[in-house]
């Protein structure tokens, strides 16, 4: 929380999505819970694009606009995230590069079982699209 506030981000931080709810239905229910609160969030970050897409559905049903009323971002940068009338801002976790590295390391280990283990670090990148904007109070 202190790190978030250190970035100048303040407000109520809620996480209504538990591990079992990282599904389309869970994202929809979680967003409905957030929308039922007296104070609406200005932004929602979902741990998976599918959860974020269902949050978009709940926001639209509530008569709110993305990103004008609430910004939404997901994680995975899946192909479907760019589809539709609102292209979803998402974090790309470099899945293809991760797969290439995993295959290469596996083949290297098979060829030489005594080779020391290798650690590969990949940095995720934010792919900004039309589902995020500055909060309304910044206008």
Short mmCIF file of C-alpha atoms in Angstrom, two decimals:
data_model
loop_
_atom_site.label_atom_id
_atom_site.label_comp_id
_atom_site.label_asym_id
_atom_site.label_seq_id
_atom_site.Cartn_x
_atom_site.Cartn_y
_atom_site.Cartn_z
CA UNK A 1 0.00 0.00 0.00
CA UNK A 2 2.82 2.42 0.85
CA UNK A 3 4.43 1.77 -2.54
CA UNK A 4 1.18 2.61 -4.30
CA UNK A 5 0.80 5.80 -2.28
CA UNK A 6 4.46 6.60 -3.00
CA UNK A 7 3.46 6.80 -6.66
CA UNK A 8 0.90 9.44 -5.78
CA UNK A 9 -2.03 7.03 -6.02
CA UNK A 10 -4.56 7.32 -3.23
CA UNK A 11 -7.99 5.97 -2.54
CA UNK A 12 -9.70 2.79 -1.53
CA UNK A 13 -8.04 -0.37 -2.71
CA UNK A 14 -10.37 -3.32 -2.89
CA UNK A 15 -9.76 -6.85 -4.03
CA UNK A 16 -13.12 -8.60 -4.19
CA UNK A 17 -11.78 -11.27 -6.54
CA UNK A 18 -10.42 -14.31 -4.73
CA UNK A 19 -8.41 -17.03 -6.47
CA UNK A 20 -11.53 -19.06 -7.18
CA UNK A 21 -13.15 -16.08 -8.84
CA UNK A 22 -10.55 -15.55 -11.59
CA UNK A 23 -13.14 -16.49 -14.16
CA UNK A 24 -15.54 -14.61 -16.37
CA UNK A 25 -18.33 -15.06 -13.81
CA UNK A 26 -16.06 -14.11 -10.91
CA UNK A 27 -14.96 -10.90 -12.60
CA UNK A 28 -18.55 -9.96 -13.33
CA UNK A 29 -19.67 -10.64 -9.73
CA UNK A 30 -16.64 -8.81 -8.31
CA UNK A 31 -17.28 -5.75 -10.45
CA UNK A 32 -20.96 -5.76 -9.45
CA UNK A 33 -19.80 -5.70 -5.79
CA UNK A 34 -17.54 -2.72 -6.48
CA UNK A 35 -20.34 -0.90 -8.31
CA UNK A 36 -22.67 -1.42 -5.34
CA UNK A 37 -20.36 0.55 -3.03
CA UNK A 38 -21.22 4.14 -2.17
CA UNK A 39 -17.99 5.39 -3.72
CA UNK A 40 -17.14 4.05 -7.17
CA UNK A 41 -13.57 3.22 -8.09
CA UNK A 42 -11.86 5.31 -10.75
CA UNK A 43 -9.91 2.28 -11.98
CA UNK A 44 -9.91 -1.50 -11.76
CA UNK A 45 -6.99 -3.84 -12.45
CA UNK A 46 -7.93 -7.46 -13.05
CA UNK A 47 -5.43 -10.29 -12.74
CA UNK A 48 -6.49 -11.74 -16.11
CA UNK A 49 -7.95 -10.29 -19.29
CA UNK A 50 -11.00 -12.56 -19.10
CA UNK A 51 -11.81 -11.10 -15.67
CA UNK A 52 -11.34 -7.55 -16.99
CA UNK A 53 -13.62 -8.22 -19.96
CA UNK A 54 -16.42 -9.35 -17.67
CA UNK A 55 -15.84 -6.25 -15.51
CA UNK A 56 -16.38 -4.18 -18.68
CA UNK A 57 -19.71 -5.95 -19.15
CA UNK A 58 -20.86 -5.14 -15.60
CA UNK A 59 -19.80 -1.50 -15.99
CA UNK A 60 -21.76 -1.15 -19.24
CA UNK A 61 -24.85 -2.72 -17.65
CA UNK A 62 -24.61 -0.12 -14.86
CA UNK A 63 -24.82 2.63 -17.48
CA UNK A 64 -21.24 3.77 -16.88
CA UNK A 65 -18.61 4.51 -19.47
CA UNK A 66 -15.11 3.07 -19.85
CA UNK A 67 -12.73 4.89 -19.53
CA UNK A 68 -14.69 8.10 -18.82
CA UNK A 69 -16.17 6.85 -15.53
CA UNK A 70 -13.94 3.87 -14.70
CA UNK A 71 -10.68 2.71 -16.27
CA UNK A 72 -10.14 -1.04 -16.64
CA UNK A 73 -6.90 -2.93 -17.22
CA UNK A 74 -6.17 -6.64 -17.41
CA UNK A 75 -3.22 -8.98 -17.40
CA UNK A 76 -2.05 -11.38 -20.15
CA UNK A 77 -2.48 -9.20 -23.24
CA UNK A 78 -4.50 -11.95 -24.89
CA UNK A 79 -5.52 -11.66 -28.52
CA UNK A 80 -9.15 -11.00 -27.66
CA UNK A 81 -8.17 -8.06 -25.42
CA UNK A 82 -7.71 -5.89 -28.52
CA UNK A 83 -11.11 -6.83 -29.98
CA UNK A 84 -14.42 -5.09 -29.51
CA UNK A 85 -15.51 -1.50 -29.20
CA UNK A 86 -13.21 -0.93 -26.22
CA UNK A 87 -9.75 -2.35 -26.65
CA UNK A 88 -8.48 -3.45 -23.25
CA UNK A 89 -5.33 -2.02 -21.68
CA UNK A 90 -3.35 -5.03 -20.54
CA UNK A 91 -0.02 -6.14 -19.15
CA UNK A 92 1.92 -8.37 -21.56
CA UNK A 93 3.83 -10.99 -19.62
CA UNK A 94 6.01 -11.99 -22.60
CA UNK A 95 4.39 -15.41 -22.87
CA UNK A 96 5.95 -16.35 -26.21
CA UNK A 97 9.43 -15.43 -25.01
CA UNK A 98 8.76 -17.35 -21.80
CA UNK A 99 7.82 -20.43 -23.84
CA UNK A 100 10.87 -20.15 -26.09
CA UNK A 101 13.15 -19.89 -23.07
CA UNK A 102 11.46 -22.83 -21.35
CA UNK A 103 11.89 -25.04 -24.43
CA UNK A 104 15.53 -23.99 -24.88
CA UNK A 105 16.37 -24.60 -21.22
CA UNK A 106 14.64 -27.98 -21.27
CA UNK A 107 16.60 -29.08 -24.35
CA UNK A 108 19.84 -27.84 -22.78
CA UNK A 109 19.08 -29.78 -19.58
CA UNK A 110 18.28 -32.95 -21.54
CA UNK A 111 21.58 -32.62 -23.44
CA UNK A 112 23.59 -32.01 -20.26
CA UNK A 113 21.97 -33.15 -17.01
CA UNK A 114 24.86 -31.70 -14.98
CA UNK A 115 24.51 -28.21 -16.34
CA UNK A 116 23.70 -25.78 -13.52
CA UNK A 117 20.21 -24.32 -13.46
CA UNK A 118 19.63 -21.04 -15.18
CA UNK A 119 17.37 -18.21 -14.13
CA UNK A 120 15.74 -16.09 -16.82
CA UNK A 121 14.05 -12.82 -15.93
CA UNK A 122 11.52 -11.23 -18.20
CA UNK A 123 9.89 -7.88 -17.62
CA UNK A 124 6.19 -7.47 -18.30
CA UNK A 125 5.15 -4.44 -20.32
CA UNK A 126 2.03 -2.33 -20.23
CA UNK A 127 0.07 -2.22 -23.48
CA UNK A 128 -2.11 0.88 -23.16
CA UNK A 129 -5.33 0.85 -25.15
CA UNK A 130 -8.69 2.61 -24.99
CA UNK A 131 -9.95 1.20 -21.67
CA UNK A 132 -7.83 3.47 -19.47
CA UNK A 133 -7.56 7.21 -18.97
CA UNK A 134 -6.75 9.74 -16.27
CA UNK A 135 -9.30 9.71 -13.44
CA UNK A 136 -12.24 12.11 -13.87
CA UNK A 137 -10.86 14.42 -11.14
CA UNK A 138 -7.77 15.13 -13.33
CA UNK A 139 -9.84 16.74 -16.08
#
